[in-house]
Amino acid sequence: MHVTIGVLAHVDAGKTTFSEQLLFHTKSIQARGRVDHQDTFLDNHELERQRGITIFAEQGRMTIGNDTYTLIDTPGHVDFSPEMERAIRVMDYAIIVISAVEGVQGHTETVWQLLRQYHVPTFFFINKIDRQGANVEAVMTQLQKDCSEDVLLMDEPLRSDYVSNHIMEWLAERDEQLLDAFLNETLDSFSSLTHLQAMIKQEKAFLCFTGSALKDTGIQELLAQLPLLTETHFNDNAAFQGEVFKIRHDGHQRLTFLKALQGTLHVRDEFSFGDMTEKVTEIRLYNGSRYETVQEVKAGDIFAVKGISQANIGDIIGRSSNPQPYELVPTLQAKVQYEGDQHIKEVLKIFRMLEAEEPSLRVLWHEKFQEIHVHIMGVIQLEVLVEVLNNRFSLNVSFGEPQILYMESIATTVTGYGHFEPLKHYAEVHLLMEPNTRGTGNTFVNACHADDLSVGHQRLIEKHLFERDHHGLLTGFPVTDIRFTLLTGRAHIKHTEGGDFREATFRALRQGLEQAENILLEPYYRFKLKAPSDFIGRMMTDIQQASGTFAAPILTENDAILTGRAPVATFMSYSTTFAAYTNGKGVLSLQFDGYDTCHNTEEVITQIGYDKNADPEYTSSSIFCAKGKGYSVPWEEAEAAMHCIK
């Protein structure tokens, strides 16, 4: 049986030390490393050892009985959470490590919500129970309140022939048949274990273990029970499908990491990507930085291949459906500052390589200004990028001050018209543009009849709408949440050539924006603040000053809890302030909550200073032809000049 199990935690909860112990006791490694000694097995990058944090999700392989487990150690810092999310997508089970001293922290809740979103059965390990201030009972209360009432503390180890009376009673409280058997004293260990296994898989039971990773207590007990609690079923005989979750480079050769979802993959198997066919030339099974080459892998395996260069992170090889979007997205962007000897286009190639490894970077190239911009989660990520570029590519760069990633949308329904007809070219597009539900993104509907425009040209228009982000009029940031409906269009038998419909489509979109009421959107956090009740007044005041909103406070005997939403721009640095005035006793949880109307639109527009008429990539004017010569028609006159009958 193949099982992929992930280890996740808030930073400094002891996750990497915990992973080291699991690998050591399964004889995957010969010696246990320590974070403070900079010799841990899975934190094998120099950057990770220097900083004492996990930056990259790495995997180890371990054998328990007859089963093979792939252990994935994930980053705990919020700046590297997209790496964590990509790893979550290939996990069969997960273990959340929580400090017995600090308890449930902000990032713990983000991890928990992601695991629930991706339906990954989850265990807890309360770590550092040997430290002063450790309080397992208090942490259990937190878990049952903030995560799930179905968190069960394991008081005694499970065996295939023994389930404690405490666990039987817990199960009986949740199942009438088990309750009858328990009351009649006929509930046996086998039935209890079977039900517990099913409840874990169905996310109705979340078992909690305790121990100290550093002192090696509780680890072997957990390992002994894992085979009883984890079970997977994969189809080796189906056509191969594998999800790409990581890309790395071994020198100049690309390594594509996959989880085999079904079937068997062999060396020399071929896959098609559009018009290109690629062949698997090598398969590697990694254990930390070490690997062995094999000729085939089966469903459930985690592995890396050479020879596949066209697949992107999130793609499922062997399936034609589009990949599921990721939940965690950057809300900041920064400008690359480079004054070295290499041409800026060579620097861009390097950033494109890093983008393949970290898709959330979203590297943007501004041709007019010869500038590179990147999307980021936070300033720690920028510091790591500087070091990666220096160490791997001998490239000395810096970054400008991170800026908020804004977006734009429309509040009114309009029809955009675009016509492109310089000499020997011809295309016309009519687009209905309507506001979409917030967070839906841009969508497309085709209402154009094939008698008016060929199906091939209709598909071209759709392709051009989604081939790139389109600049809004207010700030030049991308437009979103617009429902595009292709009403009609026109081509010319002789003169329509490649690129004509791109020009007409972009002009129609821009002409529609000129007519619409445009609105600026900014990213928001969903927050949860928990602190001693004495601070409730300060908390509410701060949220209001940050242009946030909150629900009615939840007051307990000692604590106050506030939940709500606030702009990223006003709240992204609040954790430092909050920790200071609560003397470290407060807990702040922040999760990206999509985009909404900007709280200071005019100020942002003035600050950015975007000139819609000077954008070299867009124009709202249309081009018509008369007497063998093209001429421009401004957007406000374009509708009357169109050739299609309205």
XYZ file of C-alpha atoms in Angstrom:
646
model
C 0.000 0.000 0.000
C 1.224 3.507 -0.892
C 0.307 6.346 1.485
C 1.313 10.006 1.192
C 1.191 11.758 4.543
C 1.954 15.434 5.038
C 3.277 17.207 8.114
C 2.024 20.777 8.590
C 2.231 23.384 11.325
C 2.551 26.999 12.319
C 6.179 28.089 12.179
C 8.291 26.909 15.174
C 5.815 24.253 16.320
C 8.478 21.561 15.858
C 7.296 20.130 12.559
C 10.722 19.432 11.021
C 12.067 17.813 14.198
C 8.928 15.647 14.280
C 9.535 14.589 10.662
C 13.164 13.729 11.456
C 12.032 11.360 14.193
C 9.546 9.588 11.920
C 12.234 9.017 9.286
C 14.782 7.873 11.868
C 12.530 5.327 13.525
C 11.572 3.845 10.137
C 15.300 3.565 9.278
C 14.970 5.985 6.360
C 17.840 8.005 7.831
C 20.729 6.882 9.995
C 20.912 9.916 12.288
C 18.477 12.565 13.470
C 19.234 16.147 12.558
C 18.225 19.272 14.453
C 17.079 22.613 13.139
C 19.403 24.497 15.493
C 22.326 22.329 14.353
C 21.493 23.037 10.685
C 21.700 19.350 9.764
C 18.089 18.218 9.260
C 17.447 15.719 6.481
C 14.484 17.333 4.710
C 15.579 20.951 5.174
C 18.478 20.182 2.847
C 18.720 23.559 1.114
C 21.385 25.907 2.437
C 18.839 28.716 2.756
C 16.630 26.609 5.011
C 19.512 25.648 7.249
C 20.739 29.221 7.539
C 17.302 30.595 8.413
C 16.108 27.645 10.479
C 12.769 27.469 8.618
C 11.270 25.181 5.992
C 10.947 26.963 2.645
C 10.477 24.098 0.196
C 8.165 21.088 0.521
C 10.417 18.031 0.452
C 9.599 14.359 0.706
C 11.110 11.359 2.430
C 10.253 7.684 1.931
C 9.725 5.313 4.809
C 8.521 1.740 5.197
C 6.207 0.604 7.975
C 5.528 -3.127 7.815
C 4.628 -3.887 4.200
C 3.480 -0.361 3.431
C 5.407 2.462 1.768
C 4.837 5.971 3.126
C 5.893 9.200 1.447
C 6.340 11.880 4.097
C 6.054 15.508 2.917
C 7.475 18.194 5.206
C 5.834 21.516 4.303
C 6.721 25.171 4.987
C 5.194 26.667 8.117
C 5.746 30.343 7.267
C 2.817 32.132 5.624
C 5.050 33.598 2.895
C 5.595 30.080 1.529
C 2.051 28.813 1.994
C 1.412 28.296 -1.771
C 4.145 25.624 -1.648
C 2.269 24.057 1.262
C -1.059 24.144 -0.590
C 0.383 22.408 -3.645
C 1.682 19.625 -1.382
C -1.717 19.305 0.323
C -3.312 18.492 -3.040
C -1.346 15.219 -3.247
C -1.687 14.106 0.400
C -3.718 11.075 1.432
C -3.484 11.999 5.133
C -2.059 14.893 7.135
C -0.592 15.466 10.590
C -0.864 18.964 12.084
C 1.826 19.596 14.695
C 0.833 22.019 17.466
C 2.963 23.382 20.279
C 1.660 22.447 23.724
C 2.816 25.877 24.913
C 1.597 28.223 22.147
C -1.474 26.168 21.203
C -3.546 26.875 18.090
C -1.914 29.786 16.248
C -2.952 31.892 13.272
C -1.409 29.762 10.545
C -2.742 26.594 12.188
C -6.270 27.668 11.286
C -5.254 28.395 7.680
C -3.760 24.903 7.431
C -6.878 23.366 8.957
C -9.214 25.152 6.529
C -7.125 24.103 3.518
C -7.131 20.479 4.619
C -10.899 20.594 4.963
C -11.261 22.212 1.548
C -9.214 19.432 -0.064
C -10.804 16.733 2.138
C -7.581 15.345 3.566
C -8.145 13.127 6.664
C -6.197 14.748 9.488
C -4.412 13.829 12.726
C -2.989 16.160 15.375
C 0.255 15.844 17.319
C 0.562 18.096 20.365
C 4.306 18.642 20.587
C 6.658 20.022 23.252
C 4.717 18.564 26.180
C 8.022 18.535 28.125
C 8.384 22.306 28.058
C 7.483 24.668 30.865
C 4.018 26.098 30.277
C 2.809 23.088 28.278
C -0.920 22.498 28.713
C -2.362 19.593 26.718
C -5.819 20.025 28.194
C -5.982 23.681 27.148
C -4.797 22.847 23.630
C -7.428 20.103 23.334
C -10.094 22.608 24.368
C -8.821 24.974 21.677
C -8.836 22.264 19.016
C -12.367 21.150 19.848
C -13.563 24.750 19.817
C -11.642 26.209 16.860
C -11.280 23.160 14.615
C -13.776 20.383 15.351
C -15.746 18.880 18.223
C -14.653 15.520 16.825
C -10.999 15.844 17.903
C -10.250 12.774 20.038
C -7.289 12.603 22.421
C -5.659 9.163 22.253
C -5.268 8.102 25.852
C -3.960 4.613 25.070
C -2.318 3.156 21.950
C -4.525 1.286 19.506
C -3.803 -2.280 18.487
C -5.564 -4.462 15.961
C -6.986 -6.456 18.911
C -7.406 -3.662 21.438
C -9.376 -0.428 21.570
C -9.630 1.360 24.906
C -12.940 1.789 26.695
C -12.551 5.586 26.387
C -12.444 5.384 22.587
C -15.347 2.910 22.478
C -17.436 5.308 24.556
C -16.482 8.224 22.251
C -17.547 6.195 19.206
C -20.783 5.103 20.863
C -21.757 8.732 21.470
C -21.719 9.241 17.682
C -23.481 6.092 16.455
C -26.758 4.593 17.728
C -25.882 0.994 16.817
C -22.530 1.280 18.551
C -24.251 2.886 21.534
C -26.597 -0.101 21.900
C -23.671 -2.505 21.655
C -21.650 -0.460 24.147
C -24.492 -0.359 26.687
C -25.014 -4.117 26.283
C -21.251 -4.663 26.645
C -21.084 -6.405 23.243
C -19.043 -3.749 21.434
C -15.726 -5.376 20.528
C -12.381 -3.951 19.471
C -12.687 -5.103 15.863
C -15.989 -3.255 15.276
C -14.683 -0.182 17.080
C -11.503 -0.064 15.029
C -13.424 -0.554 11.767
C -15.777 2.320 12.603
C -12.902 4.543 13.711
C -11.034 3.910 10.456
C -14.148 4.845 8.461
C -14.744 8.006 10.490
C -11.150 9.142 9.976
C -11.509 8.672 6.234
C -14.851 10.527 6.232
C -13.365 13.431 8.255
C -15.669 12.688 11.179
C -12.848 11.819 13.576
C -9.565 13.647 14.101
C -7.243 11.717 16.377
C -4.830 13.660 18.560
C -1.513 12.291 19.845
C 0.907 13.891 22.280
C 4.639 13.854 22.818
C 7.917 15.699 22.407
C 9.700 15.414 19.073
C 12.917 16.808 20.501
C 12.941 14.346 23.417
C 11.658 11.483 21.214
C 8.550 10.768 23.257
C 5.255 9.713 21.666
C 6.818 9.218 18.217
C 7.169 5.438 18.162
C 3.682 5.045 19.616
C 2.269 7.132 16.753
C 4.253 5.178 14.147
C 3.001 1.866 15.508
C -0.601 2.992 15.034
C -0.307 4.595 11.582
C -0.872 1.355 9.602
C -4.105 0.813 11.538
C -5.361 4.341 10.854
C -4.321 5.021 7.263
C -5.635 3.174 4.247
C -5.547 3.934 0.520
C -6.975 2.284 -2.575
C -5.554 2.999 -6.025
C -6.223 1.434 -9.426
C -2.952 0.267 -10.981
C -4.669 -1.050 -14.090
C -6.381 2.137 -15.312
C -4.851 4.528 -17.845
C -2.131 6.568 -16.161
C -2.978 9.912 -14.582
C -0.633 11.971 -12.430
C -0.891 15.413 -10.816
C 2.091 17.767 -11.123
C 2.733 19.392 -7.749
C 6.352 20.534 -7.908
C 9.009 21.499 -10.464
C 12.707 21.679 -9.719
C 15.858 21.890 -11.821
C 18.836 19.532 -11.592
C 21.432 21.741 -13.216
C 19.854 22.632 -16.553
C 17.542 19.613 -16.583
C 13.980 20.011 -15.393
C 12.496 17.606 -12.840
C 8.708 17.312 -12.801
C 7.316 15.885 -9.542
C 4.034 14.002 -9.691
C 1.607 11.985 -7.611
C 0.339 8.966 -9.573
C -3.444 9.075 -9.213
C -4.105 5.888 -11.168
C -2.397 3.455 -13.516
C 1.285 2.680 -14.014
C 3.970 4.892 -15.569
C 6.995 3.447 -17.381
C 10.197 4.981 -18.638
C 9.731 5.892 -22.339
C 5.954 6.454 -21.974
C 4.823 9.382 -24.142
C 2.370 12.221 -23.467
C 0.968 14.924 -25.736
C 0.852 18.617 -24.851
C -0.967 20.421 -27.650
C 1.027 19.778 -30.800
C 4.049 18.514 -28.867
C 4.748 14.965 -27.676
C 7.229 14.327 -24.871
C 8.735 11.120 -23.535
C 9.574 10.155 -19.950
C 13.329 9.515 -20.005
C 13.942 8.869 -16.289
C 11.890 8.194 -13.150
C 13.285 9.040 -9.710
C 12.077 8.148 -6.225
C 13.368 10.828 -3.862
C 14.240 10.497 -0.204
C 15.354 13.981 0.801
C 18.065 15.023 -1.637
C 18.922 11.389 -2.417
C 17.129 9.358 -5.068
C 17.002 6.036 -6.839
C 16.035 5.528 -10.464
C 13.312 3.001 -11.335
C 11.722 1.746 -14.527
C 8.109 2.176 -13.414
C 5.888 3.611 -10.695
C 2.346 2.705 -9.720
C -0.721 4.587 -8.502
C -0.135 6.243 -5.140
C 3.588 6.847 -5.694
C 5.256 10.256 -5.393
C 8.122 10.602 -7.866
C 10.004 12.862 -10.278
C 10.477 12.449 -14.030
C 12.835 13.835 -16.632
C 11.780 14.498 -20.211
C 8.501 16.294 -19.452
C 8.942 20.049 -19.879
C 5.488 21.259 -20.990
C 3.432 20.281 -17.936
C 2.775 23.019 -15.380
C 2.173 22.740 -11.643
C -1.467 21.793 -11.076
C -1.812 19.951 -14.411
C -3.015 16.373 -14.406
C -1.085 14.419 -17.010
C -3.337 11.953 -18.796
C -6.497 14.029 -18.266
C -7.712 16.849 -20.493
C -9.703 18.812 -17.874
C -8.417 22.171 -16.637
C -6.571 22.165 -13.289
C -8.411 23.292 -10.152
C -7.346 26.814 -9.116
C -5.403 27.309 -5.905
C -6.910 28.970 -2.844
C -3.837 30.896 -1.652
C -2.853 33.686 -4.022
C -0.394 36.579 -3.600
C -1.747 40.020 -2.774
C 1.487 41.975 -3.318
C 3.771 42.726 -6.228
C 7.329 44.052 -6.355
C 9.540 45.493 -9.071
C 12.849 43.779 -9.848
C 15.788 46.175 -9.579
C 18.842 45.017 -11.552
C 21.892 46.935 -12.691
C 24.275 44.100 -13.592
C 25.984 43.157 -16.832
C 23.410 40.683 -18.152
C 20.744 41.946 -20.529
C 17.378 42.363 -18.816
C 15.846 39.756 -21.173
C 18.371 37.192 -19.889
C 17.345 38.071 -16.351
C 13.717 37.591 -17.419
C 14.517 34.024 -18.583
C 15.849 33.231 -15.129
C 12.685 34.583 -13.506
C 10.598 32.490 -15.914
C 12.464 29.409 -14.670
C 11.676 30.367 -11.066
C 8.059 30.999 -12.047
C 7.802 27.399 -13.311
C 8.957 26.251 -9.864
C 6.765 28.773 -8.000
C 3.713 29.644 -10.178
C 2.377 32.169 -7.656
C 5.277 34.480 -8.593
C 3.349 35.444 -11.768
C 6.355 37.099 -13.435
C 5.214 40.138 -15.445
C 7.254 41.771 -18.210
C 6.567 45.415 -19.090
C 8.018 45.886 -22.554
C 7.683 49.655 -22.673
C 9.608 50.228 -19.441
C 11.815 47.111 -19.757
C 10.762 46.120 -16.231
C 10.125 42.828 -14.459
C 7.517 42.595 -11.714
C 6.694 39.584 -9.527
C 3.726 38.652 -7.360
C 4.610 37.706 -3.790
C 3.064 36.601 -0.501
C 5.308 38.751 1.744
C 8.667 40.378 2.362
C 10.335 37.187 3.673
C 9.714 35.635 0.270
C 11.556 38.564 -1.354
C 14.536 38.063 0.947
C 14.678 34.389 -0.027
C 14.366 35.263 -3.718
C 17.397 37.562 -3.454
C 19.429 34.725 -1.956
C 18.180 32.121 -4.472
C 19.090 34.356 -7.418
C 22.525 34.980 -5.968
C 23.294 31.374 -4.997
C 21.882 29.596 -8.046
C 22.461 32.112 -10.815
C 25.137 34.485 -9.440
C 22.642 37.276 -10.028
C 22.583 40.295 -7.719
C 19.122 41.854 -7.652
C 17.012 43.817 -5.231
C 13.309 44.568 -5.159
C 11.263 47.719 -4.852
C 8.844 48.256 -1.980
C 6.011 45.678 -2.281
C 2.763 47.145 -3.589
C -0.811 45.917 -3.239
C -2.170 43.950 -6.201
C -5.360 45.743 -7.185
C -7.930 44.652 -9.769
C -10.733 46.385 -11.635
C -14.259 45.499 -12.684
C -17.436 47.106 -13.984
C -20.719 47.981 -12.274
C -22.893 48.501 -15.370
C -23.806 46.502 -18.466
C -22.465 47.721 -21.796
C -21.734 46.480 -25.307
C -18.174 46.930 -26.522
C -17.414 47.390 -30.216
C -14.090 46.733 -31.880
C -13.171 47.029 -35.566
C -9.739 46.467 -37.084
C -9.439 47.257 -40.806
C -6.150 48.721 -41.920
C -5.364 47.968 -45.565
C -5.666 44.213 -46.298
C -6.843 43.336 -42.776
C -10.373 42.922 -41.435
C -12.122 41.872 -38.194
C -15.089 43.143 -36.182
C -16.277 42.068 -32.718
C -19.343 42.975 -30.636
C -19.088 42.005 -26.943
C -21.788 42.307 -24.294
C -20.061 43.007 -20.969
C -21.935 42.477 -17.684
C -20.838 42.537 -14.021
C -20.177 39.043 -12.670
C -20.691 37.891 -9.098
C -17.703 38.998 -7.038
C -14.998 36.368 -7.086
C -16.286 34.581 -10.187
C -13.593 35.963 -12.461
C -14.090 36.566 -16.164
C -16.439 34.186 -17.971
C -17.505 33.749 -21.585
C -20.819 33.014 -23.310
C -21.202 32.609 -27.057
C -24.408 33.997 -28.559
C -22.972 34.479 -32.049
C -24.572 32.553 -34.949
C -22.306 30.616 -37.284
C -23.978 32.394 -40.218
C -22.473 35.658 -38.986
C -19.035 34.380 -38.028
C -17.350 31.013 -38.448
C -16.933 28.781 -35.402
C -13.156 29.023 -35.807
C -13.220 32.808 -35.552
C -15.611 32.636 -32.594
C -13.129 30.423 -30.761
C -10.342 32.846 -31.598
C -12.237 35.661 -29.891
C -12.724 33.550 -26.753
C -9.057 32.578 -26.813
C -7.930 36.209 -27.024
C -10.158 37.205 -24.107
C -8.422 34.682 -21.843
C -4.879 34.555 -23.210
C -3.703 37.326 -20.885
C -4.784 39.778 -18.208
C -6.445 42.900 -19.623
C -5.718 46.372 -18.262
C -8.490 48.346 -16.606
C -8.955 52.080 -17.188
C -8.451 53.333 -13.637
C -5.042 51.934 -12.696
C -4.001 49.548 -15.462
C -4.440 46.560 -13.131
C -6.254 43.496 -14.562
C -10.022 43.440 -15.046
C -12.002 40.642 -13.404
C -15.568 39.537 -12.645
C -16.885 40.392 -16.115
C -19.280 38.181 -18.077
C -18.414 38.470 -21.765
C -21.041 37.470 -24.321
C -20.024 37.352 -27.977
C -23.015 38.859 -29.782
C -21.746 38.940 -33.342
C -18.717 39.641 -35.471
C -17.496 39.765 -39.040
C -14.524 38.492 -41.021
C -13.454 38.979 -44.644
C -12.917 35.994 -46.943
C -9.753 37.486 -48.402
C -8.338 40.016 -45.963
C -8.817 38.530 -42.451
C -5.424 37.308 -41.243
C -3.840 36.042 -38.045
C -3.949 38.629 -35.280
C -6.834 40.633 -36.740
C -9.349 39.237 -34.260
C -6.942 39.840 -31.385
C -6.867 43.522 -32.326
C -10.640 43.717 -32.762
C -11.326 41.832 -29.505
C -8.987 44.000 -27.426
C -10.498 47.154 -28.901
C -14.038 45.923 -28.208
C -13.135 45.166 -24.601
C -11.507 48.545 -24.144
C -14.359 50.393 -25.866
C -16.796 48.674 -23.498
C -14.748 49.739 -20.476
C -14.874 53.355 -21.702
C -18.686 53.232 -21.550
C -19.009 51.326 -18.259
C -18.876 52.483 -14.672
C -15.469 51.167 -13.627
C -14.728 50.145 -10.047
C -11.415 49.474 -8.300
C -11.062 46.287 -6.249
C -8.542 45.469 -3.544
C -7.680 42.199 -1.747
C -9.265 41.493 1.625
C -8.341 39.346 4.588
C -10.785 37.316 6.609
C -9.479 37.691 10.148
C -9.964 36.200 13.569
C -8.603 38.031 16.608
C -8.477 36.361 20.004
C -7.083 38.145 23.036
C -7.799 38.717 26.740
C -11.100 40.562 27.209
C -9.307 43.689 28.426
C -8.243 44.424 24.831
C -11.664 44.245 23.151
C -11.995 48.038 22.884
C -8.579 48.433 21.282
C -9.283 45.571 18.856
C -12.573 47.067 17.633
C -11.062 50.526 17.277
C -8.133 49.212 15.261
C -10.398 47.302 12.894
C -12.570 50.351 12.271
C -9.505 52.514 11.637
C -8.290 49.868 9.157
C -11.595 50.206 7.227
C -12.554 46.694 8.309
C -15.842 45.235 9.490
C -16.526 42.698 12.218
C -19.321 40.588 13.641
C -20.568 40.879 17.195
C -17.742 40.005 19.619
C -17.730 36.576 21.240
C -16.917 36.967 24.919
C -15.810 34.089 27.121
C -14.754 34.131 30.745
C -11.257 35.305 29.898
C -11.072 36.039 26.182
C -12.685 38.110 23.452
C -12.925 36.914 19.847
C -13.531 39.152 16.852
C -14.058 37.889 13.298
C -14.526 39.970 10.163
C -12.920 41.338 7.013
C -10.341 44.046 6.388
C -8.320 45.294 3.410
C -4.900 43.713 3.006
C -3.447 47.207 2.529
C -4.399 48.298 6.039
C -4.066 44.969 7.836
C -1.007 43.178 6.420
C 1.338 44.550 9.110
C -1.147 44.392 11.966
C 0.239 41.150 13.444
C 3.248 43.035 14.863
C 1.054 45.714 16.451
C -1.369 43.123 17.816
C 1.403 41.022 19.370
C 2.919 44.125 20.982
C -0.161 45.468 22.750
C -1.403 41.992 23.832
C 2.081 41.116 25.112
C 2.120 38.083 22.857
C -1.071 36.657 24.365
C -3.239 37.400 21.334
C -3.842 35.031 18.410
C -4.323 36.495 14.931
C -5.497 34.374 12.005
C -5.521 35.883 8.505
C -6.846 34.226 5.356
C -7.178 35.671 1.876
C -10.854 36.427 1.296
C -10.961 37.552 -2.316
C -11.376 41.022 -3.782
C -13.930 43.693 -2.979
C -14.480 47.401 -3.533
C -11.416 49.469 -2.661
C -11.758 51.501 0.516
C -9.704 54.470 -0.811
C -10.192 54.417 -4.571
C -9.356 58.036 -5.369
C -6.182 57.967 -3.306
C -4.956 54.786 -5.044
C -5.781 56.082 -8.530
C -3.854 59.279 -7.856
C -0.908 57.391 -6.390
C -0.615 54.975 -9.335
C -1.078 57.712 -11.939
C -2.100 55.415 -14.799
C -2.859 57.189 -18.085
C -5.367 55.103 -20.034
C -4.628 57.013 -23.232
C -0.892 56.345 -23.041
C -1.069 52.556 -22.595
C 0.943 51.117 -25.514
C -0.823 47.741 -25.301
C -4.402 49.000 -25.499
C -6.527 51.460 -27.376
C -10.272 51.942 -27.391
C -10.299 53.365 -30.919
C -11.227 51.291 -33.945
C -9.513 51.260 -37.331
C -11.592 51.522 -40.516
C -10.556 51.718 -44.164
C -11.687 54.106 -46.903
C -10.174 54.791 -50.321
C -7.340 52.361 -49.681
C -6.262 54.020 -46.430
C -6.891 53.182 -42.777
C -8.195 55.799 -40.353
C -8.934 55.836 -36.634
C -12.423 56.251 -35.138
C -12.507 57.252 -31.422
C -14.382 54.979 -29.024
C -17.391 57.301 -28.596
C -18.066 57.203 -32.366
C -17.208 53.546 -32.950
C -20.686 52.027 -32.458
C -22.213 54.105 -35.260
C -19.426 53.104 -37.656
C -19.684 49.320 -37.181
C -20.441 47.110 -40.195
C -22.479 44.389 -38.429
C -26.213 44.960 -38.203
C -27.201 45.590 -34.588
